[in-house]
JSON list of C-alpha atoms in Angstrom, two decimals:
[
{"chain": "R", "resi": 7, "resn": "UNK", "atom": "CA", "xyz": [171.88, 209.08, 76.78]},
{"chain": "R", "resi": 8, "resn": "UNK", "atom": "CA", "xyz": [172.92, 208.02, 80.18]},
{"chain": "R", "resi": 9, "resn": "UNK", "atom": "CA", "xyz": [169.74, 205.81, 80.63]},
{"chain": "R", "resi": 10, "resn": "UNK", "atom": "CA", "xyz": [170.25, 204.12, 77.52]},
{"chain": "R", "resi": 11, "resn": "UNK", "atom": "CA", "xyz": [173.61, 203.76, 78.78]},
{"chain": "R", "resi": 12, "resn": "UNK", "atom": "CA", "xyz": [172.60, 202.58, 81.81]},
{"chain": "R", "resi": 13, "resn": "UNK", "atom": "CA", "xyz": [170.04, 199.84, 79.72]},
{"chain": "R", "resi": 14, "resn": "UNK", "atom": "CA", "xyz": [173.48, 198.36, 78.53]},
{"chain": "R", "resi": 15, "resn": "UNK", "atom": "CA", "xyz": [176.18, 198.63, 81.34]},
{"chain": "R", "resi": 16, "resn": "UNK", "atom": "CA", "xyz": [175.59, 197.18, 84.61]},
{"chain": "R", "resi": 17, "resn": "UNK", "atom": "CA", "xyz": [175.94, 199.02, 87.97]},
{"chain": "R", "resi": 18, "resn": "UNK", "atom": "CA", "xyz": [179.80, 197.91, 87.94]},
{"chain": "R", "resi": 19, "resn": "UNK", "atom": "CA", "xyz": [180.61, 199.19, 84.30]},
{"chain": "R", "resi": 20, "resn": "UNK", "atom": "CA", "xyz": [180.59, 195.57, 82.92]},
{"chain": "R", "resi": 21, "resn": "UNK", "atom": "CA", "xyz": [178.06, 194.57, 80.07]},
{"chain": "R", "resi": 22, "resn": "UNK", "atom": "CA", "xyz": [174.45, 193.87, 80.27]},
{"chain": "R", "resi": 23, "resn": "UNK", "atom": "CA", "xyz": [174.64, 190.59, 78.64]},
{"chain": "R", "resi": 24, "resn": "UNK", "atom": "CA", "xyz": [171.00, 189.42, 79.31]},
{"chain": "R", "resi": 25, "resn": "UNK", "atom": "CA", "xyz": [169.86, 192.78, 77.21]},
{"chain": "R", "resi": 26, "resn": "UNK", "atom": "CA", "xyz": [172.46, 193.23, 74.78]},
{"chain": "R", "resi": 27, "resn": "UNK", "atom": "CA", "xyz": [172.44, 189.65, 73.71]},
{"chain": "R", "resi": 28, "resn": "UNK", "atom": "CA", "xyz": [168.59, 189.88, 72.88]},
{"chain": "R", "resi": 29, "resn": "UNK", "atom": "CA", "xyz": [168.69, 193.23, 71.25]},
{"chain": "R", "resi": 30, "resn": "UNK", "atom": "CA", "xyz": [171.73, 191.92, 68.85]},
{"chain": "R", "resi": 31, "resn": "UNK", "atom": "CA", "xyz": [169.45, 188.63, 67.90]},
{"chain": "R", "resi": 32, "resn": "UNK", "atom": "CA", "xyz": [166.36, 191.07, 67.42]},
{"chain": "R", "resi": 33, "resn": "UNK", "atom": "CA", "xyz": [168.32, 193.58, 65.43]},
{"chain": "R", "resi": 34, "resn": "UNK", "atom": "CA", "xyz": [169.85, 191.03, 62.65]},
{"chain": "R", "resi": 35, "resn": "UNK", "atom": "CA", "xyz": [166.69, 188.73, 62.37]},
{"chain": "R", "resi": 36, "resn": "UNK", "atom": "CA", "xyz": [164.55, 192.20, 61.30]},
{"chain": "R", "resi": 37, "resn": "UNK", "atom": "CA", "xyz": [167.78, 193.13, 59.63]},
{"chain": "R", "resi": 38, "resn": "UNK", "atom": "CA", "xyz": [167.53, 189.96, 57.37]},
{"chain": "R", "resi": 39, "resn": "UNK", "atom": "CA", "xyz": [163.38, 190.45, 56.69]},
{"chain": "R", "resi": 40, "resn": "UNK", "atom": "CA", "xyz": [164.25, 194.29, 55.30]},
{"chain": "R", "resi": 41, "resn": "UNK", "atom": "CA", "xyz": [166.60, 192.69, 52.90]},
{"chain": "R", "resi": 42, "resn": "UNK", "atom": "CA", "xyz": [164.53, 190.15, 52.16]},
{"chain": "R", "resi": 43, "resn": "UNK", "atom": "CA", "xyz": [161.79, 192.50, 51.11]},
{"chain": "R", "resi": 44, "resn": "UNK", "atom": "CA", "xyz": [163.88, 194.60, 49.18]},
{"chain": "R", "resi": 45, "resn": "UNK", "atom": "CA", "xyz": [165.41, 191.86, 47.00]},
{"chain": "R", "resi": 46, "resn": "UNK", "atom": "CA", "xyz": [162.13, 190.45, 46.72]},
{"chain": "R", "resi": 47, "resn": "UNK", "atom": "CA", "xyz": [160.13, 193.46, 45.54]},
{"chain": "R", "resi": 48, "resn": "UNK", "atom": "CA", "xyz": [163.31, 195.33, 44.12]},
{"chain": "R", "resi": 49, "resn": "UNK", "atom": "CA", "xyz": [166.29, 192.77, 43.04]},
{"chain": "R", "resi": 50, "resn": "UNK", "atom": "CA", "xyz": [166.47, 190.48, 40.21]},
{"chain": "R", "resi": 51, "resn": "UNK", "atom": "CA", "xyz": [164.09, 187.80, 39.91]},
{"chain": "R", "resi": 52, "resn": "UNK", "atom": "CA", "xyz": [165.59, 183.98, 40.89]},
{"chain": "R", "resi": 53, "resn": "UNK", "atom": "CA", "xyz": [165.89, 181.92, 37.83]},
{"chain": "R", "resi": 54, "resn": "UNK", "atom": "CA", "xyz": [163.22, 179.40, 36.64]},
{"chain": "R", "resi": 55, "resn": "UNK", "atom": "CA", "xyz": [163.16, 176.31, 34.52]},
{"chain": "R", "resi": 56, "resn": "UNK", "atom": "CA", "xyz": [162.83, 177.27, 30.91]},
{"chain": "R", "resi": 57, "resn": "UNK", "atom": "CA", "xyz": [160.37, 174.43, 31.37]},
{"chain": "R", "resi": 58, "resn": "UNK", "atom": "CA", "xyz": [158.34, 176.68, 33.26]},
{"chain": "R", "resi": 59, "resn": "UNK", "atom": "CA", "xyz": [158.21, 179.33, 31.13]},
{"chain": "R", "resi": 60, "resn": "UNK", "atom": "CA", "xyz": [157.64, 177.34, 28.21]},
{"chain": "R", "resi": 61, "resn": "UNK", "atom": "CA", "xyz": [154.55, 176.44, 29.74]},
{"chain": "R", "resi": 62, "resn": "UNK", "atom": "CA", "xyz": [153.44, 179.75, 30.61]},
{"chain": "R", "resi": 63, "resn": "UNK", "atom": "CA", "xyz": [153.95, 180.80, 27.09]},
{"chain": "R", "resi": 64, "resn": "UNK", "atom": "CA", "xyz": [152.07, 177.85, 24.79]},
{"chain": "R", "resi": 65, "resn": "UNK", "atom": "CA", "xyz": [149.30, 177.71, 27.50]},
{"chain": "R", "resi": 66, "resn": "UNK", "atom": "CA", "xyz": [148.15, 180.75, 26.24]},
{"chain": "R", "resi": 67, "resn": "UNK", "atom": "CA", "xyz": [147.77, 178.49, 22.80]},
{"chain": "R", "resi": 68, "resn": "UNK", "atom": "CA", "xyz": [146.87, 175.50, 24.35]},
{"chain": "R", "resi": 69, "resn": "UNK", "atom": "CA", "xyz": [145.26, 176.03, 28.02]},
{"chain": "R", "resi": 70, "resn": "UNK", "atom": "CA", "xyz": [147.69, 174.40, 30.36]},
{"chain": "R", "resi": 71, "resn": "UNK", "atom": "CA", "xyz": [148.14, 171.54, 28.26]},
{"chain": "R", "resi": 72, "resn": "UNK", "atom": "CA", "xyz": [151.32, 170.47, 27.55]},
{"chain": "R", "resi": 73, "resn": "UNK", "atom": "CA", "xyz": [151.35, 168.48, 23.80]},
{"chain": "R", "resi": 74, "resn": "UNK", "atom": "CA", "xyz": [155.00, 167.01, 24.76]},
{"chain": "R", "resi": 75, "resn": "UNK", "atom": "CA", "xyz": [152.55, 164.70, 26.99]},
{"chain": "R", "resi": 76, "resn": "UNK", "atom": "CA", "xyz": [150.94, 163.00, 23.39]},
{"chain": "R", "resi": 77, "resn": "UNK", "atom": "CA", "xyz": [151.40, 159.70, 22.37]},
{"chain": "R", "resi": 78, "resn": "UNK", "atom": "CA", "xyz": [153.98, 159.30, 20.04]},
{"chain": "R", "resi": 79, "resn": "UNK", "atom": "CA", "xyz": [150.96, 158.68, 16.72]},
{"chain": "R", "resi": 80, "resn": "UNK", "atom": "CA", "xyz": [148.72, 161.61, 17.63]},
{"chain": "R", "resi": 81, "resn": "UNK", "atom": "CA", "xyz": [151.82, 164.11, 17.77]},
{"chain": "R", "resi": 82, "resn": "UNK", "atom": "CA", "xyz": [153.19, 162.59, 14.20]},
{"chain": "R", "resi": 83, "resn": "UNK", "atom": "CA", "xyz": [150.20, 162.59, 12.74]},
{"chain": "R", "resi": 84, "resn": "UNK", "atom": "CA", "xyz": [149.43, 166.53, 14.24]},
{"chain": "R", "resi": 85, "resn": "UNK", "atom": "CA", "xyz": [152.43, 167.86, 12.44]},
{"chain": "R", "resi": 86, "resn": "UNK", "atom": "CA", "xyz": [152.41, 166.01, 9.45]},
{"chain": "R", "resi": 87, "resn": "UNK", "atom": "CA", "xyz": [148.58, 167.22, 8.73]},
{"chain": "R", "resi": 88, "resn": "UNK", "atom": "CA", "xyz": [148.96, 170.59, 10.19]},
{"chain": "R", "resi": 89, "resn": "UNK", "atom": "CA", "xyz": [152.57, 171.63, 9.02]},
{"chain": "R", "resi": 90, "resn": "UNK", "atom": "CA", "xyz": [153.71, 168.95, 6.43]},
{"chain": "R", "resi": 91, "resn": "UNK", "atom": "CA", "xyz": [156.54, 167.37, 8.93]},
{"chain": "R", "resi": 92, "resn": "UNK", "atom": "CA", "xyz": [157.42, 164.15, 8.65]},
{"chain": "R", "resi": 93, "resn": "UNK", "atom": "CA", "xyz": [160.97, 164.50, 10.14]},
{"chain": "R", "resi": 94, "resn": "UNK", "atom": "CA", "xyz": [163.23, 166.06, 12.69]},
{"chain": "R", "resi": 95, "resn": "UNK", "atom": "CA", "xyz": [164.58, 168.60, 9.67]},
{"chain": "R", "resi": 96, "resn": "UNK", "atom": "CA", "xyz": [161.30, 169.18, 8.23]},
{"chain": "R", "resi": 97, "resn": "UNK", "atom": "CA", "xyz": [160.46, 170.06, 12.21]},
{"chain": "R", "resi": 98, "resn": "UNK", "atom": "CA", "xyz": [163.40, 172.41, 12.38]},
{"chain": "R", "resi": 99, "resn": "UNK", "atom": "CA", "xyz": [162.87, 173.90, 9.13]},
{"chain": "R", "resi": 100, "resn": "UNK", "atom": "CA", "xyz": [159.40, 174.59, 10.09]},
{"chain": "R", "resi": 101, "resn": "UNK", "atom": "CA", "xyz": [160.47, 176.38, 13.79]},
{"chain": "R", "resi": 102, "resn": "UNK", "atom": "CA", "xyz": [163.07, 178.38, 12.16]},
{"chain": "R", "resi": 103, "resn": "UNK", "atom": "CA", "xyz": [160.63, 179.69, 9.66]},
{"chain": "R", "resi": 104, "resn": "UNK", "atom": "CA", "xyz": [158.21, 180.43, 12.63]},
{"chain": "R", "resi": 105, "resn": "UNK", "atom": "CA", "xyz": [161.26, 182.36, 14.89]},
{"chain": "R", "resi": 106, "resn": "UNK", "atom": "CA", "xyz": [162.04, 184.03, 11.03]},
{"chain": "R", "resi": 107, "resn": "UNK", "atom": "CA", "xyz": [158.12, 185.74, 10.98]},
{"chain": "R", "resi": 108, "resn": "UNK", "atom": "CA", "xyz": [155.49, 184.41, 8.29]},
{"chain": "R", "resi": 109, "resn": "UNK", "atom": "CA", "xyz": [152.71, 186.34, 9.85]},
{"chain": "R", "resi": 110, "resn": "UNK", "atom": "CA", "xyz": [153.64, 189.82, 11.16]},
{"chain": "R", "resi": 111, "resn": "UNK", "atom": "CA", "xyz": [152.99, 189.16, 14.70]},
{"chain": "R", "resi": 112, "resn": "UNK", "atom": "CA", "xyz": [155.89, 187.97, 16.89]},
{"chain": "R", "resi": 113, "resn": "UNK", "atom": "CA", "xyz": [153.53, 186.41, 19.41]},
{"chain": "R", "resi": 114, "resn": "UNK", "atom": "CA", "xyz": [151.83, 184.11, 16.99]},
{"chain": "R", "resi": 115, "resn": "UNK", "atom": "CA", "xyz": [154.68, 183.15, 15.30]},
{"chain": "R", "resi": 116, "resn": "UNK", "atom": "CA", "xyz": [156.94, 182.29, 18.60]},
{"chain": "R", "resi": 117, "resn": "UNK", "atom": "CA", "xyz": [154.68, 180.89, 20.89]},
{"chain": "R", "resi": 118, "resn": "UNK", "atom": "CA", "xyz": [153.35, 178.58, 18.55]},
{"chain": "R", "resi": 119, "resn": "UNK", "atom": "CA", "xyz": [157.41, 177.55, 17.91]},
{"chain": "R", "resi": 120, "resn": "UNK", "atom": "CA", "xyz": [157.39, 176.95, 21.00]},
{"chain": "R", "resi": 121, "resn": "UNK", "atom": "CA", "xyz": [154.50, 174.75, 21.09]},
{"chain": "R", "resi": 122, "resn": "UNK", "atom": "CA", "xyz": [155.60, 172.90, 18.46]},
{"chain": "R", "resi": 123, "resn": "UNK", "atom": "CA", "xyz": [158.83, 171.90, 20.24]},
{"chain": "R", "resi": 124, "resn": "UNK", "atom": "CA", "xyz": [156.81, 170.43, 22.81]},
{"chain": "R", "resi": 125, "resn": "UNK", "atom": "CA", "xyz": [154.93, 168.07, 19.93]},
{"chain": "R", "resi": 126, "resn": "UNK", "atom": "CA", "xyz": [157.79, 167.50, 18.37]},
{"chain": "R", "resi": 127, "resn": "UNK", "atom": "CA", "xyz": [159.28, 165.95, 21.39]},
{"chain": "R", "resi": 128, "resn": "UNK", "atom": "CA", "xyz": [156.11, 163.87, 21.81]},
{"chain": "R", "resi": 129, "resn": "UNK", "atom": "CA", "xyz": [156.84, 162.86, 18.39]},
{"chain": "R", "resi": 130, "resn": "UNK", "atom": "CA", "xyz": [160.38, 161.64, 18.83]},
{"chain": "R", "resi": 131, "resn": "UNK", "atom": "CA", "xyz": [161.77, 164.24, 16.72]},
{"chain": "R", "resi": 132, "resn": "UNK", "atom": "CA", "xyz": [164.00, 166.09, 19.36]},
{"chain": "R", "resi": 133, "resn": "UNK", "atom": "CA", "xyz": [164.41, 165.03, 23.14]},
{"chain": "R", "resi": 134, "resn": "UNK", "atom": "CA", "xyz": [163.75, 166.91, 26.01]},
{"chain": "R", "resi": 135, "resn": "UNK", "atom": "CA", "xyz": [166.88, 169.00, 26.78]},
{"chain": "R", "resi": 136, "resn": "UNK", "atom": "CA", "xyz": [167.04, 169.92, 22.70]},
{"chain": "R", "resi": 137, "resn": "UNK", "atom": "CA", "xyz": [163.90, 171.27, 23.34]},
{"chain": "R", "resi": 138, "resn": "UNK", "atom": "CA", "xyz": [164.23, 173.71, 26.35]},
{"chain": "R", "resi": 139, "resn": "UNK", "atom": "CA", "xyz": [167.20, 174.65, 25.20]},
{"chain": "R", "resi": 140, "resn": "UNK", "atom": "CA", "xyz": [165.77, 176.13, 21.94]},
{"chain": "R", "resi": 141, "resn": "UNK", "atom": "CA", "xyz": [162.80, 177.40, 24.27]},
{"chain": "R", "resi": 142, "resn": "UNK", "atom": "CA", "xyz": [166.04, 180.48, 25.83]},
{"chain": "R", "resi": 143, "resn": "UNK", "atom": "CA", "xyz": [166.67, 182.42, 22.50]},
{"chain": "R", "resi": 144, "resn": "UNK", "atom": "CA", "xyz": [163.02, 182.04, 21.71]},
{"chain": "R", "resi": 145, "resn": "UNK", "atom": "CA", "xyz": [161.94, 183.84, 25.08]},
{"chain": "R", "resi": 146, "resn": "UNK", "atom": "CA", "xyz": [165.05, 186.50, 24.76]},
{"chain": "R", "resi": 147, "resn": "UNK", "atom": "CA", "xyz": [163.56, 187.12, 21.55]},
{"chain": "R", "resi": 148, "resn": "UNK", "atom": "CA", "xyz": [159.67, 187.38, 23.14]},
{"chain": "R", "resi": 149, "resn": "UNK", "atom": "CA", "xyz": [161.02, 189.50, 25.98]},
{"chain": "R", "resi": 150, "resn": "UNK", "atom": "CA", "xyz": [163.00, 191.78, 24.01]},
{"chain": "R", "resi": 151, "resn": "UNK", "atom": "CA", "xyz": [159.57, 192.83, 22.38]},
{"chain": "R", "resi": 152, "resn": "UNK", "atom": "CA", "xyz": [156.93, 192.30, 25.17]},
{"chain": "R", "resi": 153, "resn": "UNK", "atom": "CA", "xyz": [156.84, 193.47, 28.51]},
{"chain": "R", "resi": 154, "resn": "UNK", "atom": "CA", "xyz": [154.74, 191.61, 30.35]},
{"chain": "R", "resi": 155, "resn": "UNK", "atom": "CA", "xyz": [152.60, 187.99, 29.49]},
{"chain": "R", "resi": 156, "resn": "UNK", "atom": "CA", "xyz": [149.41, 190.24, 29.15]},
{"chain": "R", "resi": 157, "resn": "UNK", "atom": "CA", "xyz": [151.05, 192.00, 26.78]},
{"chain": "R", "resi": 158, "resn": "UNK", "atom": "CA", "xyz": [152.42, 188.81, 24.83]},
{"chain": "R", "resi": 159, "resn": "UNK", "atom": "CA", "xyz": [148.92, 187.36, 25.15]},
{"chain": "R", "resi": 160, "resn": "UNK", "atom": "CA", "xyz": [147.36, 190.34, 23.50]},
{"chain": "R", "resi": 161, "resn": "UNK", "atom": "CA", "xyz": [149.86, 190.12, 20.80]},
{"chain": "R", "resi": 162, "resn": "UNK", "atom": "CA", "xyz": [149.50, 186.73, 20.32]},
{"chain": "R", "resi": 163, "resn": "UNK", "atom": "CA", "xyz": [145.60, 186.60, 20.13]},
{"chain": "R", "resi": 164, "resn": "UNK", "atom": "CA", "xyz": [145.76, 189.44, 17.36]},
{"chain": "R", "resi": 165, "resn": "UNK", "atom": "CA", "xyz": [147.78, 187.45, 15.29]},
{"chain": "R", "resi": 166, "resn": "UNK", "atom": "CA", "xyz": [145.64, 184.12, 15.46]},
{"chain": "R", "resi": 167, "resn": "UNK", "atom": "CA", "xyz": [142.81, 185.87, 14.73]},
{"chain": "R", "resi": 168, "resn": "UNK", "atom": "CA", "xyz": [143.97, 187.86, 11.72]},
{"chain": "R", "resi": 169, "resn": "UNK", "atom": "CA", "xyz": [145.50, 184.23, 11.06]},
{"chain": "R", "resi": 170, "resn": "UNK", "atom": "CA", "xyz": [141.64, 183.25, 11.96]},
{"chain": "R", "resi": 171, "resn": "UNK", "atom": "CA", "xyz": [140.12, 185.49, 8.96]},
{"chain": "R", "resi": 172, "resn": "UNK", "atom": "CA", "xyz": [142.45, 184.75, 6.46]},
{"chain": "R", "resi": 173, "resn": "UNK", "atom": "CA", "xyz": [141.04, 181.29, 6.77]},
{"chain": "R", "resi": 174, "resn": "UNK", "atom": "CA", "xyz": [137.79, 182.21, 6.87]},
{"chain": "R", "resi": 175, "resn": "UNK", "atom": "CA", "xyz": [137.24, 180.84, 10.91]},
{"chain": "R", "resi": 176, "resn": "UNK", "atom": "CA", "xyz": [134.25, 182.44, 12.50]},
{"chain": "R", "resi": 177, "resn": "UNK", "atom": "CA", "xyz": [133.69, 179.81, 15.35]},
{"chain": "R", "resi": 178, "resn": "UNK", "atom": "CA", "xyz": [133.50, 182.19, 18.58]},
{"chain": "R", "resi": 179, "resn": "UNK", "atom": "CA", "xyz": [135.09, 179.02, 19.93]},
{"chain": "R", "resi": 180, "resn": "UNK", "atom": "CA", "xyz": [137.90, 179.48, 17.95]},
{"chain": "R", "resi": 181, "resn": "UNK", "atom": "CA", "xyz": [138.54, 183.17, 18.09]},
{"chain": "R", "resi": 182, "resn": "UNK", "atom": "CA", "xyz": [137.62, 183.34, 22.00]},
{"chain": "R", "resi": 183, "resn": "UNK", "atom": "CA", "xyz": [140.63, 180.89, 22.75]},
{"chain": "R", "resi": 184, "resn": "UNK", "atom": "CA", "xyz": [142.67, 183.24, 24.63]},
{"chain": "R", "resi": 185, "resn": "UNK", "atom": "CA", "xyz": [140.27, 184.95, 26.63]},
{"chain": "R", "resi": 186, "resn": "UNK", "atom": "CA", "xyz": [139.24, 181.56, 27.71]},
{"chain": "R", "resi": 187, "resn": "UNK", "atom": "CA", "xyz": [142.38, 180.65, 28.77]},
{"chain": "R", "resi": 188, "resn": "UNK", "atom": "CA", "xyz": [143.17, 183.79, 30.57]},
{"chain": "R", "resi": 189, "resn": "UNK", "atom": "CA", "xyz": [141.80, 182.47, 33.87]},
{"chain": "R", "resi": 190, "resn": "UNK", "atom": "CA", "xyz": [144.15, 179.44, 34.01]},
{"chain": "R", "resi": 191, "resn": "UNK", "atom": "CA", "xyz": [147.09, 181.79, 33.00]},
{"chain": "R", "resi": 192, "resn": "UNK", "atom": "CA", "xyz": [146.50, 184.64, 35.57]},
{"chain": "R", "resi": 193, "resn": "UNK", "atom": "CA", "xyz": [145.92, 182.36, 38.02]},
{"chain": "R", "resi": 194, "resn": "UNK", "atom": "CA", "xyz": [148.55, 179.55, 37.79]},
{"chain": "R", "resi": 195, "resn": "UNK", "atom": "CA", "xyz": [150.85, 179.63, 34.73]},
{"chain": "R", "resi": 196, "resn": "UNK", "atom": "CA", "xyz": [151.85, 183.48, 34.80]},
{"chain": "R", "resi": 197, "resn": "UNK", "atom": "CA", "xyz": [152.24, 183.76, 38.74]},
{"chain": "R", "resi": 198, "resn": "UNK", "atom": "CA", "xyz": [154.41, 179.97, 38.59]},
{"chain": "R", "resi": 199, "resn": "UNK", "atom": "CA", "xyz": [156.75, 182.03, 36.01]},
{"chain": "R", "resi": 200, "resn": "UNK", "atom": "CA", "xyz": [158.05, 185.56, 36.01]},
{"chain": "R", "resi": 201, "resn": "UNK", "atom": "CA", "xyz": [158.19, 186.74, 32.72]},
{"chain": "R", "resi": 202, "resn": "UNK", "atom": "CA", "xyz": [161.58, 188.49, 33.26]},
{"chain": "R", "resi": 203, "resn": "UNK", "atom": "CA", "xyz": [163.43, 185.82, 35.48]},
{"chain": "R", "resi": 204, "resn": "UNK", "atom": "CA", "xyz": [166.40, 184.18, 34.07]},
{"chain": "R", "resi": 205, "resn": "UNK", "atom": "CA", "xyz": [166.23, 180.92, 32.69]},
{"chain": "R", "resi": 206, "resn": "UNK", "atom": "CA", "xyz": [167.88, 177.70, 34.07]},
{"chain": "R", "resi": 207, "resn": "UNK", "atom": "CA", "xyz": [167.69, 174.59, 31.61]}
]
């Protein structure tokens, strides 16, 4: 005790400046790593763009690709011959019937609400901050269910391809989708946006 002492306090009782100094610096930089670890494996995750985790959800539909990029003819005519919408209600009509279930799978039925925001925007139907605001209470909904984007993607390919063999698709194209687009999600999409983290719009 009295050499540590000693370490602090000078031969004339006054402080060792030139070693306490140092070892207050050193103490509250580690200090700030620890708690920088622990939030970071342990506290809440920061917020993210909804955005972002929009895209990590349709690219397991679409690949990365992001159909609120279209021109404004290709997205019209996409939901007019796929869906029957001609219209920003007919759009909304057909999300809300999505977010209601029409297949029995959550995943299927979400994430490809989801992706139709996106071509609805490209279509003019809604604008950008319409859209990733409807993307929240879509994701609460997702998250409530799923605990993980593996787990969403698993969910999600079982419904398109019961979806698949109602319709009589047999294309290993077709029904290999997700696993195809696995890579590009594990690797970029997923890690860019925590499943859990709150969402900014």
């Amino acid at each position: 005790m009295s050499l540590l002492l000693g370490i602090f306090v000078g031969a004339d009782g006054a402080p060792n400046l030139a070693v306490i100094v140092p070892v207050v610096l050193v103490t509250m930089v580690l200090g700030g790593v620890v708690v920088a670890v622990i939030r970071s494996r342990f506290g809440p995750p920061e917020p993210i763009g909804a955005d972002q985790w929009a895209h990590a959800a349709y690219s397991i539909w679409t690949g990365g690709e992001d159909c609120g990029q279209w021109d404004r003819a290709r997205a019209r005519d996409s939901l007019r011959n796929w869906y029957g919408v001609t219209d920003p209600a007919g759009l909304w009509e057909t999300i809300r019937g999505l977010q209601h279930g029409r297949t029995g799978s959550l995943a299927w039925d979400h994430v490809r609400a989801i992706d139709l925001l996106r071509i609805g925007t490209a279509a003019g139907y809604i604008g950008e901050d319409e859209c990733w605001h409807a993307v929240c209470p879509m994701a609460d909904t997702l998250r409530e269910h799923f605990d993980s984007w593996s787990a969403l993607a698993s969910d999600f390919e079982a419904g398109m391809q019961k979806w698949q063999e109602g319709r009589g698709i047999t294309s290993p194209d077709q029904r290999g989708r997700v696993q195809r687009n696995l890579p590009y999600l594990r690797q970029t999409a997923w890690p860019m946006a925590p499943f859990a983290a709150p969402l900014e719009v």
